XYZ file of C-alpha atoms in Angstrom:
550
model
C 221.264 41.167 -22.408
C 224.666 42.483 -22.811
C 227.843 41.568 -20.626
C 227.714 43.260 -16.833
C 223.838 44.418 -16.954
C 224.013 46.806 -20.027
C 221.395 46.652 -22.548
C 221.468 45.422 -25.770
C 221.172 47.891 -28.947
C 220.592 45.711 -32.140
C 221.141 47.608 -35.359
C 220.639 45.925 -38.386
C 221.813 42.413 -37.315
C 224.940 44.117 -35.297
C 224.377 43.597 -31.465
C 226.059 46.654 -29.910
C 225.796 47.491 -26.100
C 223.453 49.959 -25.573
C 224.540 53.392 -24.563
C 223.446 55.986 -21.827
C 222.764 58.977 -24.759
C 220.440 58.595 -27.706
C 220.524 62.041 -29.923
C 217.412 62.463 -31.619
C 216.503 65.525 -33.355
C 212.903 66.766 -34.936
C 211.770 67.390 -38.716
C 213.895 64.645 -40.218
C 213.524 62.344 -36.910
C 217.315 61.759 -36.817
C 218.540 59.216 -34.561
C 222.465 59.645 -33.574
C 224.129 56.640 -31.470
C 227.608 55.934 -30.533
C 229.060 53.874 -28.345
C 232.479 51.283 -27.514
C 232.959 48.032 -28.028
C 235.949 46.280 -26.256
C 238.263 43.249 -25.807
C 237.575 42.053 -22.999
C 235.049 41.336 -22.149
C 233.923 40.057 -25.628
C 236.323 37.891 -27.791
C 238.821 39.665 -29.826
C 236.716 38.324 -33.121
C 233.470 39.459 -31.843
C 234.825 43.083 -31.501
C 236.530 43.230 -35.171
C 233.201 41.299 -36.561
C 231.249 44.846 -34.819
C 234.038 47.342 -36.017
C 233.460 45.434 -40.089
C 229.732 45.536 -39.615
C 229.524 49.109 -38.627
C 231.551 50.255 -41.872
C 229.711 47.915 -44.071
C 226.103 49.126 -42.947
C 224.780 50.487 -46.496
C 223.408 54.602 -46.726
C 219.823 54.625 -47.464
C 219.496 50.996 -46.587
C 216.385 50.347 -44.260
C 217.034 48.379 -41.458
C 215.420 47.491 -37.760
C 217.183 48.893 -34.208
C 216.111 47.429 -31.306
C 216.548 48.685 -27.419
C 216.557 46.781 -24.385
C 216.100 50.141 -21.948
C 215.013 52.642 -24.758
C 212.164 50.260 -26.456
C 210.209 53.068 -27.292
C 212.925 54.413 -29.639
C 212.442 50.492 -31.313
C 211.871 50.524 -35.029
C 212.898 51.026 -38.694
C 215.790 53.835 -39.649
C 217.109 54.511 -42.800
C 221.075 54.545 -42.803
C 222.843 57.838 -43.179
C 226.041 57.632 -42.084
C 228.319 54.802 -39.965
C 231.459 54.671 -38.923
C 233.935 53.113 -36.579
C 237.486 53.673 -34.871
C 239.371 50.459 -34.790
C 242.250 50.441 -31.496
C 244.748 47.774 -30.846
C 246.628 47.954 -27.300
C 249.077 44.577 -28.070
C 248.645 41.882 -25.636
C 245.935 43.977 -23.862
C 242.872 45.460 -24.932
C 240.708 45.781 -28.772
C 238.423 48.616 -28.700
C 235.513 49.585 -32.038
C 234.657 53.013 -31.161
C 231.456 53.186 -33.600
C 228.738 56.672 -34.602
C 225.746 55.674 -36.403
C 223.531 58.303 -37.728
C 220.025 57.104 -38.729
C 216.270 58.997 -40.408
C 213.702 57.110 -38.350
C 210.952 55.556 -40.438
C 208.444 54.678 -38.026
C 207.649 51.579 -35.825
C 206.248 48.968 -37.052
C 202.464 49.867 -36.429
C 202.529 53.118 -38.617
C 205.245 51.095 -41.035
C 204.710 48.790 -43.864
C 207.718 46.905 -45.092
C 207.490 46.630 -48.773
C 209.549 43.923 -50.685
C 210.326 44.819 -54.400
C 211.033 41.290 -56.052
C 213.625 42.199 -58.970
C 214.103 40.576 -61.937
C 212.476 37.615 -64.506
C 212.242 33.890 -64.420
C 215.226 32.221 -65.631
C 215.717 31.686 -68.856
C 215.771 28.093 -69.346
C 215.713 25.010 -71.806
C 212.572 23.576 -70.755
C 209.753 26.251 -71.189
C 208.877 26.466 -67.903
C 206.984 29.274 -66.428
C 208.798 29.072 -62.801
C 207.154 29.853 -59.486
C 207.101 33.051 -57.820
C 207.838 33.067 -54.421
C 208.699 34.903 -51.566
C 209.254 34.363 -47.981
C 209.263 37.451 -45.173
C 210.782 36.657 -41.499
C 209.152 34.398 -39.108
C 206.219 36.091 -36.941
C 205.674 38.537 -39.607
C 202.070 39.759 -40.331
C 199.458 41.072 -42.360
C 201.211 40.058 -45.611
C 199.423 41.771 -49.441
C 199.303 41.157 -52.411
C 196.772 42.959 -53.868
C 193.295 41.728 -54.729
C 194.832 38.517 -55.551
C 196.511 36.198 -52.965
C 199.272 34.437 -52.816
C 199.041 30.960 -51.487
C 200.990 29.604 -48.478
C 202.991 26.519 -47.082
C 205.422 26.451 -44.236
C 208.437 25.040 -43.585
C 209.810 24.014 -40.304
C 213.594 24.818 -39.238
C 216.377 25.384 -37.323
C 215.173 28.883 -36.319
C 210.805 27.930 -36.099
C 207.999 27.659 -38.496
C 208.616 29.816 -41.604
C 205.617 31.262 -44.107
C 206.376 31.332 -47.665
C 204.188 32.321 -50.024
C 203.753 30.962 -53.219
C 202.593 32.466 -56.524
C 202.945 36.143 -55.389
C 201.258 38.305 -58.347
C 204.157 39.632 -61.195
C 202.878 42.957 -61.250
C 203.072 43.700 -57.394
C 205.091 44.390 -54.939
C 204.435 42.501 -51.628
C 203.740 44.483 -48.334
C 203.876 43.057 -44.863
C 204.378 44.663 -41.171
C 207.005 42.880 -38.631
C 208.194 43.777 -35.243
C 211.248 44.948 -35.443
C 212.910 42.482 -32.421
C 211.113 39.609 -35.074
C 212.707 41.244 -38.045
C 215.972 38.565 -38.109
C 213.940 35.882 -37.424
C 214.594 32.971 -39.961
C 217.135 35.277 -41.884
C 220.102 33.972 -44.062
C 223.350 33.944 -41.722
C 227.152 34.111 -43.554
C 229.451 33.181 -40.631
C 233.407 32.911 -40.849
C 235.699 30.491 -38.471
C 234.710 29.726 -35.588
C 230.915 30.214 -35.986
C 231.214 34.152 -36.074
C 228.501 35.470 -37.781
C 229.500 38.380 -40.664
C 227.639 41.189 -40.577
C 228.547 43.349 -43.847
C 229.990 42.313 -47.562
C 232.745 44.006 -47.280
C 234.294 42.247 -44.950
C 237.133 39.292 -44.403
C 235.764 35.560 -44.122
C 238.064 32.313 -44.466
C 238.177 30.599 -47.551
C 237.125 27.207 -46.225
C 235.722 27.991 -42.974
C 232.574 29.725 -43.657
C 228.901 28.844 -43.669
C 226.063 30.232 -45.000
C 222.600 28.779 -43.311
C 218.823 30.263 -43.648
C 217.590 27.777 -40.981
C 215.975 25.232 -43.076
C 219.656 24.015 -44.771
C 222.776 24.954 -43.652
C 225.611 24.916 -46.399
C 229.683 24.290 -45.507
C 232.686 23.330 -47.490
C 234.037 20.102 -46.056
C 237.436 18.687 -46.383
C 235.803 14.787 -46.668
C 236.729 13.164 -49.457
C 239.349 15.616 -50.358
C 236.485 18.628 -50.280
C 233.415 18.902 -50.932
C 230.564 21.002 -50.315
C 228.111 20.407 -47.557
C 224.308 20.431 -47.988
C 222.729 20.240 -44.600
C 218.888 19.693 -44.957
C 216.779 20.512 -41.812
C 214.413 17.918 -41.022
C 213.349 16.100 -38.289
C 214.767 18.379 -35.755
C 218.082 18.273 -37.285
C 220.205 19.194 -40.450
C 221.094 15.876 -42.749
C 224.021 16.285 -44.509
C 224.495 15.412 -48.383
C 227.935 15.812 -49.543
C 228.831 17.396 -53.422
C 231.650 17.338 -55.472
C 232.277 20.314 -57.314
C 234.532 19.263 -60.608
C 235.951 22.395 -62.010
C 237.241 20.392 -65.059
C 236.428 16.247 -66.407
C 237.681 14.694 -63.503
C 239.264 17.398 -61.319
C 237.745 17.894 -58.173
C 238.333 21.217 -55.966
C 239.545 20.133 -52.905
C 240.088 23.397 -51.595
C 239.619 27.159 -52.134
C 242.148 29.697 -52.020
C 239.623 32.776 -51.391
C 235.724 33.359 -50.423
C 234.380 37.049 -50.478
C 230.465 38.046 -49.997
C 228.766 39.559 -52.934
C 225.805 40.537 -50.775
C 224.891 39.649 -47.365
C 221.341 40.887 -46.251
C 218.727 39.256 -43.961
C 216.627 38.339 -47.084
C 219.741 36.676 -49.324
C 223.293 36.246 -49.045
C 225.779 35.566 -52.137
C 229.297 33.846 -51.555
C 231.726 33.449 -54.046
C 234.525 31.328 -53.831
C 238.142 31.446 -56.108
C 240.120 28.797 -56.921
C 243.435 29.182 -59.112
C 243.752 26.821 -62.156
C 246.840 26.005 -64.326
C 246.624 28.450 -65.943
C 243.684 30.557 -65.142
C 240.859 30.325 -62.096
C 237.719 28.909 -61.500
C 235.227 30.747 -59.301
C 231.951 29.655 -57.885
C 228.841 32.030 -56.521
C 226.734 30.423 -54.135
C 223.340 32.213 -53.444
C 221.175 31.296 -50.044
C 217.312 33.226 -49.779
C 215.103 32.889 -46.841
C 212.530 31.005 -46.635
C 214.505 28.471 -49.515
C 214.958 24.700 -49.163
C 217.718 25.079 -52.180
C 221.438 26.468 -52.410
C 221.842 28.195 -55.830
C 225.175 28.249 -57.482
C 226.928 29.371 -60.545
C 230.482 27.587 -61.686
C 232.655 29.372 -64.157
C 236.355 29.172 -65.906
C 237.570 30.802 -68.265
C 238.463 28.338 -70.840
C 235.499 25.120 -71.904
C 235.885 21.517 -70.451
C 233.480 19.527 -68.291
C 231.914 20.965 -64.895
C 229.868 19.743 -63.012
C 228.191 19.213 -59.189
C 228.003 15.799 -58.445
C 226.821 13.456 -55.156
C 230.282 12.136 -53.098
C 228.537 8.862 -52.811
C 226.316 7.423 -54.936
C 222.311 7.198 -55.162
C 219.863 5.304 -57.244
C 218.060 8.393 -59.941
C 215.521 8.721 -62.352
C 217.198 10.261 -64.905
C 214.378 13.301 -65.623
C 217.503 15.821 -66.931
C 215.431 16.192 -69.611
C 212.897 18.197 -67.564
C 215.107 20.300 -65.884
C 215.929 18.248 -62.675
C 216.619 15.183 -60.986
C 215.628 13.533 -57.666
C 216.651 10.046 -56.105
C 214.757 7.228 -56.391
C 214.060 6.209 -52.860
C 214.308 7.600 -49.441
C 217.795 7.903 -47.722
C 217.514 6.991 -43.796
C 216.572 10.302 -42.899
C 213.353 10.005 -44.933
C 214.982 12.683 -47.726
C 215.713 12.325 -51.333
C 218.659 13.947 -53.256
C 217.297 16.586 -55.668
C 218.841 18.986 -57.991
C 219.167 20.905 -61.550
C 219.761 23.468 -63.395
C 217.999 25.799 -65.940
C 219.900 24.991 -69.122
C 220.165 21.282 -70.917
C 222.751 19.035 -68.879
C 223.904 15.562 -68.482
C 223.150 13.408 -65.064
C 226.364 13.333 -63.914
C 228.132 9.907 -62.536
C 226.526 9.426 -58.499
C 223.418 11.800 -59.213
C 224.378 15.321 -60.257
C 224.438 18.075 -62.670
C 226.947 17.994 -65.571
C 227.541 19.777 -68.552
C 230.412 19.532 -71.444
C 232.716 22.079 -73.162
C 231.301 24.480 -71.320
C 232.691 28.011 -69.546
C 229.841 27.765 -66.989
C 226.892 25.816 -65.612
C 224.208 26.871 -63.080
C 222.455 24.496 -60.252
C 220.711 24.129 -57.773
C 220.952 21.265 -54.567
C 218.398 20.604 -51.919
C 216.350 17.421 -50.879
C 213.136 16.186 -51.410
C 211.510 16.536 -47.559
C 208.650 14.920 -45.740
C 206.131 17.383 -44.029
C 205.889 17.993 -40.552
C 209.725 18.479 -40.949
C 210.320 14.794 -41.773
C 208.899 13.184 -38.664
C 208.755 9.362 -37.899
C 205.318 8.962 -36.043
C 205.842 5.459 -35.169
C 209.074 4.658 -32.663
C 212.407 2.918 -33.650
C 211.948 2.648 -37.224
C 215.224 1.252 -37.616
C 215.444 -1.447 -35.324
C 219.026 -0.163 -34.332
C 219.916 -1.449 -30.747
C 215.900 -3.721 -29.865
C 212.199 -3.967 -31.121
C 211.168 -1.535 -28.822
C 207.798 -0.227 -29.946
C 206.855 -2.886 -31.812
C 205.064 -6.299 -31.631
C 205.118 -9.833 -33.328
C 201.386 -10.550 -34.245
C 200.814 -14.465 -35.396
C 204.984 -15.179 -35.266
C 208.273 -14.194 -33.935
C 210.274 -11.318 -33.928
C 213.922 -11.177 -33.588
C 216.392 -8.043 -33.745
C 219.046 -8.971 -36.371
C 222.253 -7.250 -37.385
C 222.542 -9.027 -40.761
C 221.468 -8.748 -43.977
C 220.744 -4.887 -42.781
C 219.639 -2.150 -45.061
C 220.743 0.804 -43.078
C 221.796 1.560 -39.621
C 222.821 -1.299 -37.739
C 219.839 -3.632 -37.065
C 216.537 -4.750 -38.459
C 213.921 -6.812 -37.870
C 213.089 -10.383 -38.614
C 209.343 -11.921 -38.619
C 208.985 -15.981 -38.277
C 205.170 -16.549 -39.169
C 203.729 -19.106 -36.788
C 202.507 -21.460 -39.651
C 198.763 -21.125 -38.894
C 197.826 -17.261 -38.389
C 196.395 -15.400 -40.903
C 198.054 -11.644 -41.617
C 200.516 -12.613 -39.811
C 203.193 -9.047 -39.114
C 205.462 -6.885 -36.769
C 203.116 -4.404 -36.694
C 204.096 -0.736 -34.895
C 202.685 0.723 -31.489
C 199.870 2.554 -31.784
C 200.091 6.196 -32.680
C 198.016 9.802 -32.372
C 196.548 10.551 -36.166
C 193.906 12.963 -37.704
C 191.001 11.663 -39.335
C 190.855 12.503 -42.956
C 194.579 13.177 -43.117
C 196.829 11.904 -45.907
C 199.898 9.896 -44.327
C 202.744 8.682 -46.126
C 203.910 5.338 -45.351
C 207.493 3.696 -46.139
C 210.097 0.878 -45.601
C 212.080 -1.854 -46.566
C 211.041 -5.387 -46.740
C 212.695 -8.446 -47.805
C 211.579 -12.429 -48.069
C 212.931 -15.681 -47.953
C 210.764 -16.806 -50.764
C 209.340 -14.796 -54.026
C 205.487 -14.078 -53.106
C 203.246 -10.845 -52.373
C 204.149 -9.042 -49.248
C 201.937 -5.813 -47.852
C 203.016 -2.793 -45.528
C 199.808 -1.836 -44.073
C 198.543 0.872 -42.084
C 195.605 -0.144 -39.374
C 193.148 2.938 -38.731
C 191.375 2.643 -35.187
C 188.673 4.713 -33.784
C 188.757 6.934 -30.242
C 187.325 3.411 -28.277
C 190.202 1.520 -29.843
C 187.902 -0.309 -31.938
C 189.433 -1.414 -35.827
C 188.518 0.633 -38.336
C 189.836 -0.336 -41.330
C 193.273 -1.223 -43.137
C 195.788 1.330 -45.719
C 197.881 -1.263 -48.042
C 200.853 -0.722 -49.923
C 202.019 -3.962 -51.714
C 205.001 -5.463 -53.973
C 205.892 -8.954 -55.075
C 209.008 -9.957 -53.222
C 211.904 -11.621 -55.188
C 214.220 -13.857 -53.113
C 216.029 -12.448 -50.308
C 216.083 -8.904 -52.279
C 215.479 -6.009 -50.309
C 212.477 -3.804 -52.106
C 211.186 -0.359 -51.147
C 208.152 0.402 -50.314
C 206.345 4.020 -50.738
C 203.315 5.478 -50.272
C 200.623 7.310 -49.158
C 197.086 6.184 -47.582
C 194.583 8.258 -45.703
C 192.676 8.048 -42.699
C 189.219 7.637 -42.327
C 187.288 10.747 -40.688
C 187.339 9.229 -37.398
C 190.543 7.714 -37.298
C 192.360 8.731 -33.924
C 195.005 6.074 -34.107
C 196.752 3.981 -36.329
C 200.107 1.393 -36.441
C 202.202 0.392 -39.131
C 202.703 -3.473 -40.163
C 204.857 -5.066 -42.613
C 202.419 -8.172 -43.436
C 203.039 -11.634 -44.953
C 199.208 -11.926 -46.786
C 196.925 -15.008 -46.373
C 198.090 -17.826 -44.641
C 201.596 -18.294 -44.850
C 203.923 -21.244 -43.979
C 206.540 -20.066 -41.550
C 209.285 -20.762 -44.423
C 208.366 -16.824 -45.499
C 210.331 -15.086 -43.361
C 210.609 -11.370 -43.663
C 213.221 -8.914 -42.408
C 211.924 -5.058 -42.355
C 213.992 -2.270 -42.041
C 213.259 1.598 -41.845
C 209.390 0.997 -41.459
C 208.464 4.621 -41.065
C 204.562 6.479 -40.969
C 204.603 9.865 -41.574
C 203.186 12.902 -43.494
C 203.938 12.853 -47.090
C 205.474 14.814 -48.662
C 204.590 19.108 -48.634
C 203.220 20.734 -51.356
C 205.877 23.015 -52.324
C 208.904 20.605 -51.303
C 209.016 17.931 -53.941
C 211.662 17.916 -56.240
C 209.906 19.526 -58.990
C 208.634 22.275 -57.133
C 212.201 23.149 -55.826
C 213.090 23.320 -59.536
C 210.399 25.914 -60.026
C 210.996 27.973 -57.317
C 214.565 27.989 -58.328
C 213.841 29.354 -61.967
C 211.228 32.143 -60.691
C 213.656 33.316 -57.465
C 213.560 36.643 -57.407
C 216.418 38.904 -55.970
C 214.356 41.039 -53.186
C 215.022 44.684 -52.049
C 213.187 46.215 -48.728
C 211.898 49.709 -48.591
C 209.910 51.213 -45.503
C 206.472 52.427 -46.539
C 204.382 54.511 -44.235
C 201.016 52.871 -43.650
C-alpha cells in the first residue's frame, strides 16, 4: 500500500500511486492513467527511478498493471504511449508528473501469455546439442508445449520455489497463464546504488554499484581484492558468495569500471555491460542474468588479442574437464557448493579454477555453483562443530570439541575409541527422512593412524527400531584430512536416520579421528550439476512475451 492510505498502481514493474481517474474508452479498450509522484514523501531516488521508468516503458511491449482499489481494471495492456514531466524545486520538493496510455489485452483468465524463445544453441567446440529451457514467474499456471512435454525441476530462492522446465520442444512456442499481481514474481532485478531497483534500459546506473539478481544468485562487483565480481549462489536460505577475477589482459586485473549501461532489462532477462578504458583502447564486458537461471553469462572483449580470462580470487582444487566444455571443483566448499563454470569455445583452466583463453579479442563464460537439492540443506544439526557438539553423541569413546587441526570454520570434532567397542563413532541426532529417498551424505575425516575409516548413515523405522546401515568408506593416510562424498538411499520404511563417522571393527583407542563438516542431505538436483549448467548455458534462449487471447 502506498504512503498516507493511497493505493498502489503497478505498471510493468513501476509502483506508481494509484490515482482517483482511470480513462477507459471502448473498441480498442484503451486504458489512460496519469498521476504525480513527489519528493517527499518518497526519497528523491525513488521519484527519478519512476520519472526513468515511465520514459523507458517500450510501445507495443506487453506488460501487467495491477490496482489496489480498481482490481477489476487488473491485467495485461499493451504500451502505446508514456511519458513523464520531471520538476525540481531546489532544496524543496521533486515531482514525476507521468501519462500512460495503454490497449488492454485481457485478464489473465481470457489471456494466454505466450513466450517466443529466439535464437539457436551456441555454437560451440564440443558438439553438444545444449538444453532447452525456459522458466515463467513463480505461481504461474497451466504451462504448453504442445503434444509433447517439457519436463520440470525447481529451484528454491531468494524470492520462493521457481518451475523451470526443461527440454521445451524447438518448434514451439511455450504458452502459460499468470496472475498479473504474480507476474514479477522470481523476475531478474538490475538495481543501482543504494539498492534502487532500475526499471527501464535507458536509464543511469553506477558503474560499480549495481546488481543484477534473479533470486536464485545475486551478482555484484566488489572492490575485495582490488575488484572483482561477485557470484552470490542462493542456497540454504542464503546467497554464498564466490569471488572472480576478471583479467582483461595476461595478468591485468580490472579493479574497477569506469561505466555500466543496460542493454535490456525485462522481467524475463536483463543484460549489463560494463566499460573499462585501456592504454590505449577499452575493454567492455556484457553480463546476461535469465530467470529461472542458476548461471551469470558473460562476454569479455578488447579490441586488440592478449590473454583474458575469468578466474576464482582464491583458489580451489578442479578436475580439469576444459576439454568438455566446463569445469567444476573437486569437493564441496562449507556451504555444501562447488565452483562451476565454462564457456562454449576451446579454453585453458585458468590459474585458481577459471576460464582462460590466449591471443584472443574475446572469450565467453559462464559462473554458477554446483548446488545440493532442497536448496542445499544440512538435515543433521551443527555440522561444523563451530562453538560445541551439540547434536551429536560419542558412541563406544569420547568426544571432544577441538579448534586445531580444523578443516573449516573454527572447530571440529575429535573421537577417542574406548579400546573395546565395536563401530565405535560420533554419530548425529536423529533426523525426519523419506523412505525410498536418495540422500547425499558428506564430510571430512582424518586419523591418527593409516587404516579404513566409514561415514555411515543408520536408517531406523517409525518404532525407532534399526533398520539397516548406508556406508561410504576411504583408507585414511596419517593425520591427512580426506573427503568424503556420497549418496545412499533409504529403505521404504525408513522414517529416521543419523549420520556417523565410524572407526570399523574393533579399534585400539590409538585411532583417533577428528571429523569436520559431517553433513546429510539431498544430493544433488537433476538439472543443477555442473554439466547440466553447461547445457543450459549453450541452449539459453533470448525470450520475447506476447499476449494471446485464449
Amino acid at each position: 500500500m502506498a504512503l498516507y492510505d493511497w493505493g498502489d498502481v503497478t505498471i510493468g514493474r513501476i509502483p506508481l500511486r494509484e490515482t482517483f481517474d482511470t480513462t477507459e474508452s471502448g473498441g480498442d479498450r484503451s486504458l489512460d492513467l496519469d498521476g504525480q509522484e513527489s519528493y517527499p514523501p518518497l526519497t528523491r531516488a525513488q521519484v527519478i527511478a519512476r520519472h526513468d521508468g515511465i520514459n523507458a516503458l517500450i510501445v507495443g511491449q506487453v506488460i501487467p498493471v495491477t490496482f489496489t482499489d480498481k482490481p477489476e481494471r487488473s491485467g495485461y495492456y499493451a504500451v502505446k504511449s508514456c511519458s513523464s514531466t520531471y520538476t525540481e524545486y531546489r532544496t524543496d520538493m521533486v515531482t514525476a508528473a507521468w501519462k500512460v496510455s495503454l490497449d488492454r489485452i485481457g485478464s489473465d483468465a481470457e489471456t494466454d501469455l505466450q513466450s517466443r524463445l529466439t535464437g539457436a544453441v551456441r555454437l560451440n567446440d564440443f558438439d553438444l546439442a545444449g538444453e532447452r529451457w525456459h522458466a515463467p514467474p513463480i505461481g504461474h499456471y497451466g504451462y504448453y508445449t504442445g503434444d509433447t512435454n517439457a519436463t520440470v525441476m525447481t529451484r528454491t530462492g531468494a524470492d520462493g520455489t521457481i518451475t523451470v522446465y526443461r527440454g521445451v520442444p524447438a518448434d514451439f512456442s511455450p504458452r502459460w497463464g499468470c496472475d498479473p499481481t504474480d507476474y514479477l514474481n522470481g523476475r531478474v532485478k538490475a538495481t543501482t546504488t543504494g539498492g534502487q531497483e532500475v526499471y527501464g534500459a535507458d536509464v543511469p546506473l553506477a558503474a560499480t554499484g549495481w546488481s543484477l539478481s534473479n533470486g536464485l544468485i545475486n551478482v555484484t562487483w566488489s572492490a575485495s581484492g582490488g575488484g572483482t565480481l561477485d557470484v552470490q549462489t542462493y542456497t540454504g536460505g542464503a546467497y554464498r558468495s564466490k569471488l572472480w577475477q576478471v583479467m582483461s589482459a595476461a595478468a591485468v586485473q580490472v579493479d574497477d569500471w569506469d561505466g555500466a549501461t543496460l542493454l535490456r532489462n525485462d522481467p524475463e532477462m536483463v543484460i549489463l555491460r560494463l566499460t573499462k578504458a585501456l592504454n590505449p583502447g577499452r575493454a567492455t564486458l556484457d553480463l546476461t542474468l535469465r530467470r529461472g537461471s542458476r548461471i551469470i553469462e558473460g562476454y569479455l572483449q578488447r579490441g586488440t588479442a592478449d590473454t583474458l580470462s575469468v578466474r576464482l580470487n582464491t583458489a580451489e582444487t578442479y578436475a580439469d574437464t576444459s576439454a568438455q566444455g566446463y569445469l567444476t571443483a573437486t569437493n564441496d566448499d562449507t556451504d555444501g557448493n562447488r565452483f562451476a563454470c565454462g564457456s562454449a569455445l576451446t579454453f585453458t583452466a585458468a590459474a585458481n579454477g577459471g576460464v582462460q583463453k590466449a591471443t584472443t579479442t574475446k572469450l565467453d563464460f559462464w559462473l554458477g555453483a554446483s548446488t545440493t537439492g532442497g536448496g542445499g540443506t544440512t538435515l543433521n544439526a551443527n555440522p561444523g562443530f563451530d562453538t560445541d557438539l551439540t547434536g551429536w553423541n560419542a558412541n563406544g569413546g569420547t568426544a571432544v570439541r577441538v579448534t586445531t587441526p580444523v578443516k573449516a570454520g573454527a572447530g571440529a570434532a575429535q573421537f577417542t575409541p574406548d579400546g573395546v567397542a565395536e563401530f565405535p563413532s560420533i554419530e548425529s541426532d536423529r533426523v525426519p527422512v523419506t523412505g525410498g529417498t536418495v540422500y547425499r551424505a558428506s564430510g571430512w575425516i582424518r586419523c591418527a593412524t593409516a587404516r579404513a575409516i566409514d561415514l555411515n548413515v543408520n536408517w531406523f523405522d517409525e518404532d525407532g527400531g534399526y533398520l539397516s546401515t548406508g556406508t561410504l568408506t576411504n583408507t585414511l593416510a596419517v593425520n591427512t584430512y580426506t573427503f568424503y562424498d556420497g549418496t545412499v538411499t533409504a529403505p521404504a520404511d525408513a522414517v529416521e536416520a543419523t549420520i556417523a563417522p565410524t572407526v570399523a571393527n574393533f579399534p585400539p583407542g590409538t585411532d583417533v579421528i577428528i571429523v569436520d563438516e559431517v553433513r546429510l542431505r539431498l544430493p544433488v538436483a537433476s538439472g543443477d550439476a555442473a554439466t547440466d549448467l553447461r547445457d543450459q548455458y549453450l541452449a539459453a534462449m533470448p525470450e520475447a512475451v506476447y499476449g494471446v487471447r485464449r
